[in-house]
């Protein structure tokens, strides 16, 4: 078998293991994913799993990259409208929906719930690319100051956290996202007119 076919089969196997790990994370919580349980889930012995992931943090790193690739796909699929503010709102709404639809993924991607886990530079670059899309549409809407970008991120994250903590299946908190975005953009434009 050629090296490219072996590499392709390995990537397919890794993707199936990561998918199974997400299933366990959704069932038990991201912190309770175990390599033993994952090995059983994918039909292999735990030592065999080490051929794909040499540690639990390596698995988390693959999941972190996978989750951010999913986010990148969601954000990249949004059509840019002629109205930059509407485009920003669409991106923030998509980001918020993505975050609340899967609490296990949200925990790994946006909260530091795994002690001693730091994503690799390669995995973190995917997260930075996704964030870069949001920053670019915020810039187009007139939110250019780094402090205002921080506020935009904190505002969105706060609403997501309030939604997940208080009403996971509703919209009590997320329904305010457009209004707060208007307030932040208006303030940014008032202080830094184009």
PDB file of C-alpha atoms in Angstrom:
ATOM      1  CA  UNK A   1       0.000   0.000   0.000  1.00  0.00           C
ATOM      2  CA  UNK A   2       1.368   3.452  -0.875  1.00  0.00           C
ATOM      3  CA  UNK A   3       2.383   5.919   1.806  1.00  0.00           C
ATOM      4  CA  UNK A   4      -0.383   8.312   0.723  1.00  0.00           C
ATOM      5  CA  UNK A   5      -3.031   5.599   1.134  1.00  0.00           C
ATOM      6  CA  UNK A   6      -1.662   4.696   4.569  1.00  0.00           C
ATOM      7  CA  UNK A   7      -1.695   8.365   5.578  1.00  0.00           C
ATOM      8  CA  UNK A   8      -5.227   8.775   4.249  1.00  0.00           C
ATOM      9  CA  UNK A   9      -6.459   5.713   6.183  1.00  0.00           C
ATOM     10  CA  UNK A  10      -4.772   7.040   9.309  1.00  0.00           C
ATOM     11  CA  UNK A  11      -6.497  10.434   8.926  1.00  0.00           C
ATOM     12  CA  UNK A  12      -9.863   8.727   8.460  1.00  0.00           C
ATOM     13  CA  UNK A  13      -9.270   6.660  11.605  1.00  0.00           C
ATOM     14  CA  UNK A  14      -8.217   9.740  13.583  1.00  0.00           C
ATOM     15  CA  UNK A  15     -11.364  11.573  12.427  1.00  0.00           C
ATOM     16  CA  UNK A  16     -13.547   8.657  13.551  1.00  0.00           C
ATOM     17  CA  UNK A  17     -11.810   8.560  16.947  1.00  0.00           C
ATOM     18  CA  UNK A  18     -12.291  12.326  17.391  1.00  0.00           C
ATOM     19  CA  UNK A  19     -15.958  11.988  16.431  1.00  0.00           C
ATOM     20  CA  UNK A  20     -16.384   9.236  19.014  1.00  0.00           C
ATOM     21  CA  UNK A  21     -14.623  11.394  21.614  1.00  0.00           C
ATOM     22  CA  UNK A  22     -17.115  14.193  20.937  1.00  0.00           C
ATOM     23  CA  UNK A  23     -19.919  11.698  21.493  1.00  0.00           C
ATOM     24  CA  UNK A  24     -18.472  10.728  24.871  1.00  0.00           C
ATOM     25  CA  UNK A  25     -17.937  14.395  25.770  1.00  0.00           C
ATOM     26  CA  UNK A  26     -21.573  15.159  25.018  1.00  0.00           C
ATOM     27  CA  UNK A  27     -22.698  12.190  27.083  1.00  0.00           C
ATOM     28  CA  UNK A  28     -20.402  12.589  30.104  1.00  0.00           C
ATOM     29  CA  UNK A  29     -18.808  16.067  29.859  1.00  0.00           C
ATOM     30  CA  UNK A  30     -15.520  17.047  28.276  1.00  0.00           C
ATOM     31  CA  UNK A  31     -13.522  16.532  31.478  1.00  0.00           C
ATOM     32  CA  UNK A  32     -14.717  12.942  31.849  1.00  0.00           C
ATOM     33  CA  UNK A  33     -13.608  11.671  28.450  1.00  0.00           C
ATOM     34  CA  UNK A  34     -11.244   8.791  29.197  1.00  0.00           C
ATOM     35  CA  UNK A  35      -8.878   7.055  26.820  1.00  0.00           C
ATOM     36  CA  UNK A  36     -10.095   3.708  28.165  1.00  0.00           C
ATOM     37  CA  UNK A  37     -13.733   4.579  27.469  1.00  0.00           C
ATOM     38  CA  UNK A  38     -12.815   5.992  24.070  1.00  0.00           C
ATOM     39  CA  UNK A  39     -10.894   2.850  23.135  1.00  0.00           C
ATOM     40  CA  UNK A  40     -13.936   0.753  24.031  1.00  0.00           C
ATOM     41  CA  UNK A  41     -16.188   3.103  22.055  1.00  0.00           C
ATOM     42  CA  UNK A  42     -14.118   2.730  18.873  1.00  0.00           C
ATOM     43  CA  UNK A  43     -13.547  -1.006  19.310  1.00  0.00           C
ATOM     44  CA  UNK A  44      -9.859  -1.101  20.139  1.00  0.00           C
ATOM     45  CA  UNK A  45      -7.660  -1.736  23.130  1.00  0.00           C
ATOM     46  CA  UNK A  46      -6.358   1.292  24.988  1.00  0.00           C
ATOM     47  CA  UNK A  47      -2.686   0.643  24.058  1.00  0.00           C
ATOM     48  CA  UNK A  48      -3.722   0.663  20.373  1.00  0.00           C
ATOM     49  CA  UNK A  49      -5.253   4.111  20.843  1.00  0.00           C
ATOM     50  CA  UNK A  50      -1.794   5.429  21.748  1.00  0.00           C
ATOM     51  CA  UNK A  51      -0.762   4.839  18.127  1.00  0.00           C
ATOM     52  CA  UNK A  52      -3.076   7.749  17.296  1.00  0.00           C
ATOM     53  CA  UNK A  53      -2.921   9.901  20.436  1.00  0.00           C
ATOM     54  CA  UNK A  54       0.026   9.632  22.793  1.00  0.00           C
ATOM     55  CA  UNK A  55      -1.851  11.353  25.616  1.00  0.00           C
ATOM     56  CA  UNK A  56      -5.239  12.644  26.640  1.00  0.00           C
ATOM     57  CA  UNK A  57      -4.047  16.184  25.904  1.00  0.00           C
ATOM     58  CA  UNK A  58      -3.145  15.105  22.364  1.00  0.00           C
ATOM     59  CA  UNK A  59      -6.734  13.925  21.972  1.00  0.00           C
ATOM     60  CA  UNK A  60      -8.026  17.225  23.365  1.00  0.00           C
ATOM     61  CA  UNK A  61      -5.761  19.055  20.931  1.00  0.00           C
ATOM     62  CA  UNK A  62      -7.257  17.158  17.983  1.00  0.00           C
ATOM     63  CA  UNK A  63     -10.745  17.877  19.301  1.00  0.00           C
ATOM     64  CA  UNK A  64      -9.878  21.570  19.759  1.00  0.00           C
ATOM     65  CA  UNK A  65      -8.725  21.811  16.146  1.00  0.00           C
ATOM     66  CA  UNK A  66     -11.765  19.866  14.922  1.00  0.00           C
ATOM     67  CA  UNK A  67     -14.192  22.092  16.826  1.00  0.00           C
ATOM     68  CA  UNK A  68     -12.559  25.242  15.519  1.00  0.00           C
ATOM     69  CA  UNK A  69     -12.626  23.883  11.964  1.00  0.00           C
ATOM     70  CA  UNK A  70     -16.379  23.392  12.451  1.00  0.00           C
ATOM     71  CA  UNK A  71     -16.680  27.003  13.637  1.00  0.00           C
ATOM     72  CA  UNK A  72     -14.604  28.209  10.711  1.00  0.00           C
ATOM     73  CA  UNK A  73     -16.972  26.436   8.311  1.00  0.00           C
ATOM     74  CA  UNK A  74     -19.997  28.055   9.969  1.00  0.00           C
ATOM     75  CA  UNK A  75     -18.490  31.543   9.865  1.00  0.00           C
ATOM     76  CA  UNK A  76     -17.142  31.165   6.322  1.00  0.00           C
ATOM     77  CA  UNK A  77     -20.592  30.186   5.039  1.00  0.00           C
ATOM     78  CA  UNK A  78     -22.202  33.480   6.121  1.00  0.00           C
ATOM     79  CA  UNK A  79     -22.923  35.829   3.253  1.00  0.00           C
ATOM     80  CA  UNK A  80     -21.473  39.298   3.589  1.00  0.00           C
ATOM     81  CA  UNK A  81     -24.220  41.861   3.082  1.00  0.00           C
ATOM     82  CA  UNK A  82     -23.938  45.433   1.875  1.00  0.00           C
ATOM     83  CA  UNK A  83     -24.622  46.492   5.463  1.00  0.00           C
ATOM     84  CA  UNK A  84     -21.474  45.864   7.560  1.00  0.00           C
ATOM     85  CA  UNK A  85     -23.400  46.049  10.838  1.00  0.00           C
ATOM     86  CA  UNK A  86     -25.882  43.416   9.644  1.00  0.00           C
ATOM     87  CA  UNK A  87     -22.947  41.230   8.605  1.00  0.00           C
ATOM     88  CA  UNK A  88     -21.394  41.612  12.058  1.00  0.00           C
ATOM     89  CA  UNK A  89     -24.686  40.711  13.723  1.00  0.00           C
ATOM     90  CA  UNK A  90     -25.034  37.637  11.499  1.00  0.00           C
ATOM     91  CA  UNK A  91     -21.534  36.482  12.430  1.00  0.00           C
ATOM     92  CA  UNK A  92     -22.042  37.048  16.148  1.00  0.00           C
ATOM     93  CA  UNK A  93     -25.403  35.254  16.055  1.00  0.00           C
ATOM     94  CA  UNK A  94     -23.853  32.301  14.215  1.00  0.00           C
ATOM     95  CA  UNK A  95     -20.985  32.219  16.702  1.00  0.00           C
ATOM     96  CA  UNK A  96     -23.392  32.311  19.653  1.00  0.00           C
ATOM     97  CA  UNK A  97     -25.626  29.608  18.169  1.00  0.00           C
ATOM     98  CA  UNK A  98     -22.562  27.449  17.526  1.00  0.00           C
ATOM     99  CA  UNK A  99     -21.420  27.901  21.129  1.00  0.00           C
ATOM    100  CA  UNK A 100     -24.727  27.051  22.786  1.00  0.00           C
ATOM    101  CA  UNK A 101     -25.731  24.142  20.539  1.00  0.00           C
ATOM    102  CA  UNK A 102     -22.988  21.915  21.967  1.00  0.00           C
ATOM    103  CA  UNK A 103     -22.004  22.635  25.593  1.00  0.00           C
ATOM    104  CA  UNK A 104     -19.213  20.017  25.547  1.00  0.00           C
ATOM    105  CA  UNK A 105     -17.602  21.618  22.504  1.00  0.00           C
ATOM    106  CA  UNK A 106     -18.133  25.058  24.046  1.00  0.00           C
ATOM    107  CA  UNK A 107     -16.305  23.952  27.189  1.00  0.00           C
ATOM    108  CA  UNK A 108     -13.244  22.800  25.268  1.00  0.00           C
ATOM    109  CA  UNK A 109     -13.100  25.643  22.749  1.00  0.00           C
ATOM    110  CA  UNK A 110     -14.073  28.678  24.796  1.00  0.00           C
ATOM    111  CA  UNK A 111     -13.533  27.878  28.471  1.00  0.00           C
ATOM    112  CA  UNK A 112     -10.470  26.617  30.282  1.00  0.00           C
ATOM    113  CA  UNK A 113     -11.960  23.554  31.932  1.00  0.00           C
ATOM    114  CA  UNK A 114      -9.156  21.056  31.274  1.00  0.00           C
ATOM    115  CA  UNK A 115      -6.281  21.564  33.732  1.00  0.00           C
ATOM    116  CA  UNK A 116      -2.884  21.814  32.022  1.00  0.00           C
ATOM    117  CA  UNK A 117      -4.345  21.676  28.506  1.00  0.00           C
ATOM    118  CA  UNK A 118      -2.913  24.171  26.057  1.00  0.00           C
ATOM    119  CA  UNK A 119      -3.719  23.774  22.375  1.00  0.00           C
ATOM    120  CA  UNK A 120      -0.779  23.286  20.052  1.00  0.00           C
ATOM    121  CA  UNK A 121       0.296  26.174  17.838  1.00  0.00           C
ATOM    122  CA  UNK A 122      -1.231  24.374  14.852  1.00  0.00           C
ATOM    123  CA  UNK A 123      -4.610  23.888  16.556  1.00  0.00           C
ATOM    124  CA  UNK A 124      -4.613  27.396  17.991  1.00  0.00           C
ATOM    125  CA  UNK A 125      -3.982  28.803  14.496  1.00  0.00           C
ATOM    126  CA  UNK A 126      -7.377  27.391  13.431  1.00  0.00           C
ATOM    127  CA  UNK A 127      -9.022  29.204  16.371  1.00  0.00           C
ATOM    128  CA  UNK A 128      -7.204  32.409  15.425  1.00  0.00           C
ATOM    129  CA  UNK A 129      -8.421  32.085  11.841  1.00  0.00           C
ATOM    130  CA  UNK A 130     -12.029  31.794  13.038  1.00  0.00           C
ATOM    131  CA  UNK A 131     -11.600  34.780  15.350  1.00  0.00           C
ATOM    132  CA  UNK A 132      -9.984  36.681  12.478  1.00  0.00           C
ATOM    133  CA  UNK A 133     -13.206  36.420  10.485  1.00  0.00           C
ATOM    134  CA  UNK A 134     -15.187  38.008  13.329  1.00  0.00           C
ATOM    135  CA  UNK A 135     -12.574  40.729  13.809  1.00  0.00           C
ATOM    136  CA  UNK A 136     -12.599  41.529  10.084  1.00  0.00           C
ATOM    137  CA  UNK A 137     -16.378  41.961   9.984  1.00  0.00           C
ATOM    138  CA  UNK A 138     -16.230  44.004  13.200  1.00  0.00           C
ATOM    139  CA  UNK A 139     -13.596  46.239  11.605  1.00  0.00           C
ATOM    140  CA  UNK A 140     -15.806  46.669   8.525  1.00  0.00           C
ATOM    141  CA  UNK A 141     -18.646  47.776  10.832  1.00  0.00           C
ATOM    142  CA  UNK A 142     -16.399  50.416  12.418  1.00  0.00           C
ATOM    143  CA  UNK A 143     -15.211  48.507  15.474  1.00  0.00           C
ATOM    144  CA  UNK A 144     -11.457  48.867  15.046  1.00  0.00           C
ATOM    145  CA  UNK A 145     -10.007  49.671  18.439  1.00  0.00           C
ATOM    146  CA  UNK A 146      -8.508  46.540  20.080  1.00  0.00           C
ATOM    147  CA  UNK A 147     -10.278  47.422  23.329  1.00  0.00           C
ATOM    148  CA  UNK A 148     -13.614  47.564  21.516  1.00  0.00           C
ATOM    149  CA  UNK A 149     -12.892  44.173  19.931  1.00  0.00           C
ATOM    150  CA  UNK A 150     -12.190  42.830  23.434  1.00  0.00           C
ATOM    151  CA  UNK A 151     -15.516  44.263  24.627  1.00  0.00           C
ATOM    152  CA  UNK A 152     -17.343  42.719  21.667  1.00  0.00           C
ATOM    153  CA  UNK A 153     -15.848  39.314  22.459  1.00  0.00           C
ATOM    154  CA  UNK A 154     -16.537  39.643  26.193  1.00  0.00           C
ATOM    155  CA  UNK A 155     -20.118  40.781  25.541  1.00  0.00           C
ATOM    156  CA  UNK A 156     -20.812  37.828  23.248  1.00  0.00           C
ATOM    157  CA  UNK A 157     -19.114  35.337  25.554  1.00  0.00           C
ATOM    158  CA  UNK A 158     -21.032  36.704  28.546  1.00  0.00           C
ATOM    159  CA  UNK A 159     -24.371  36.278  26.823  1.00  0.00           C
ATOM    160  CA  UNK A 160     -23.426  32.765  25.746  1.00  0.00           C
ATOM    161  CA  UNK A 161     -22.403  31.862  29.296  1.00  0.00           C
ATOM    162  CA  UNK A 162     -25.587  33.356  30.767  1.00  0.00           C
ATOM    163  CA  UNK A 163     -27.675  31.452  28.227  1.00  0.00           C
ATOM    164  CA  UNK A 164     -25.955  28.125  28.906  1.00  0.00           C
ATOM    165  CA  UNK A 165     -26.051  28.606  32.679  1.00  0.00           C
ATOM    166  CA  UNK A 166     -29.617  29.819  33.043  1.00  0.00           C
ATOM    167  CA  UNK A 167     -31.712  28.716  30.094  1.00  0.00           C
ATOM    168  CA  UNK A 168     -29.791  26.335  27.809  1.00  0.00           C
ATOM    169  CA  UNK A 169     -32.709  25.609  25.500  1.00  0.00           C
ATOM    170  CA  UNK A 170     -34.144  29.119  25.283  1.00  0.00           C
ATOM    171  CA  UNK A 171     -33.082  32.544  24.065  1.00  0.00           C
ATOM    172  CA  UNK A 172     -33.542  34.765  27.115  1.00  0.00           C
ATOM    173  CA  UNK A 173     -29.974  36.054  26.978  1.00  0.00           C
ATOM    174  CA  UNK A 174     -28.986  35.652  23.343  1.00  0.00           C
ATOM    175  CA  UNK A 175     -31.975  37.673  22.148  1.00  0.00           C
ATOM    176  CA  UNK A 176     -30.137  40.755  23.449  1.00  0.00           C
ATOM    177  CA  UNK A 177     -27.107  40.224  21.208  1.00  0.00           C
ATOM    178  CA  UNK A 178     -28.279  42.500  18.378  1.00  0.00           C
ATOM    179  CA  UNK A 179     -29.210  45.313  20.765  1.00  0.00           C
ATOM    180  CA  UNK A 180     -25.900  45.169  22.611  1.00  0.00           C
ATOM    181  CA  UNK A 181     -24.028  44.988  19.314  1.00  0.00           C
ATOM    182  CA  UNK A 182     -25.786  48.187  18.209  1.00  0.00           C
ATOM    183  CA  UNK A 183     -24.799  49.892  21.456  1.00  0.00           C
ATOM    184  CA  UNK A 184     -21.178  48.831  21.110  1.00  0.00           C
ATOM    185  CA  UNK A 185     -20.908  49.756  17.424  1.00  0.00           C
ATOM    186  CA  UNK A 186     -22.633  53.135  17.999  1.00  0.00           C
ATOM    187  CA  UNK A 187     -20.245  53.895  20.828  1.00  0.00           C
ATOM    188  CA  UNK A 188     -17.202  52.837  18.795  1.00  0.00           C
ATOM    189  CA  UNK A 189     -18.281  55.009  15.842  1.00  0.00           C
ATOM    190  CA  UNK A 190     -18.982  57.974  18.109  1.00  0.00           C
ATOM    191  CA  UNK A 191     -15.520  57.787  19.630  1.00  0.00           C
ATOM    192  CA  UNK A 192     -13.730  56.902  16.387  1.00  0.00           C
ATOM    193  CA  UNK A 193     -15.713  58.258  13.437  1.00  0.00           C
ATOM    194  CA  UNK A 194     -14.695  56.861  10.060  1.00  0.00           C
TER     195      UNK A 194
END
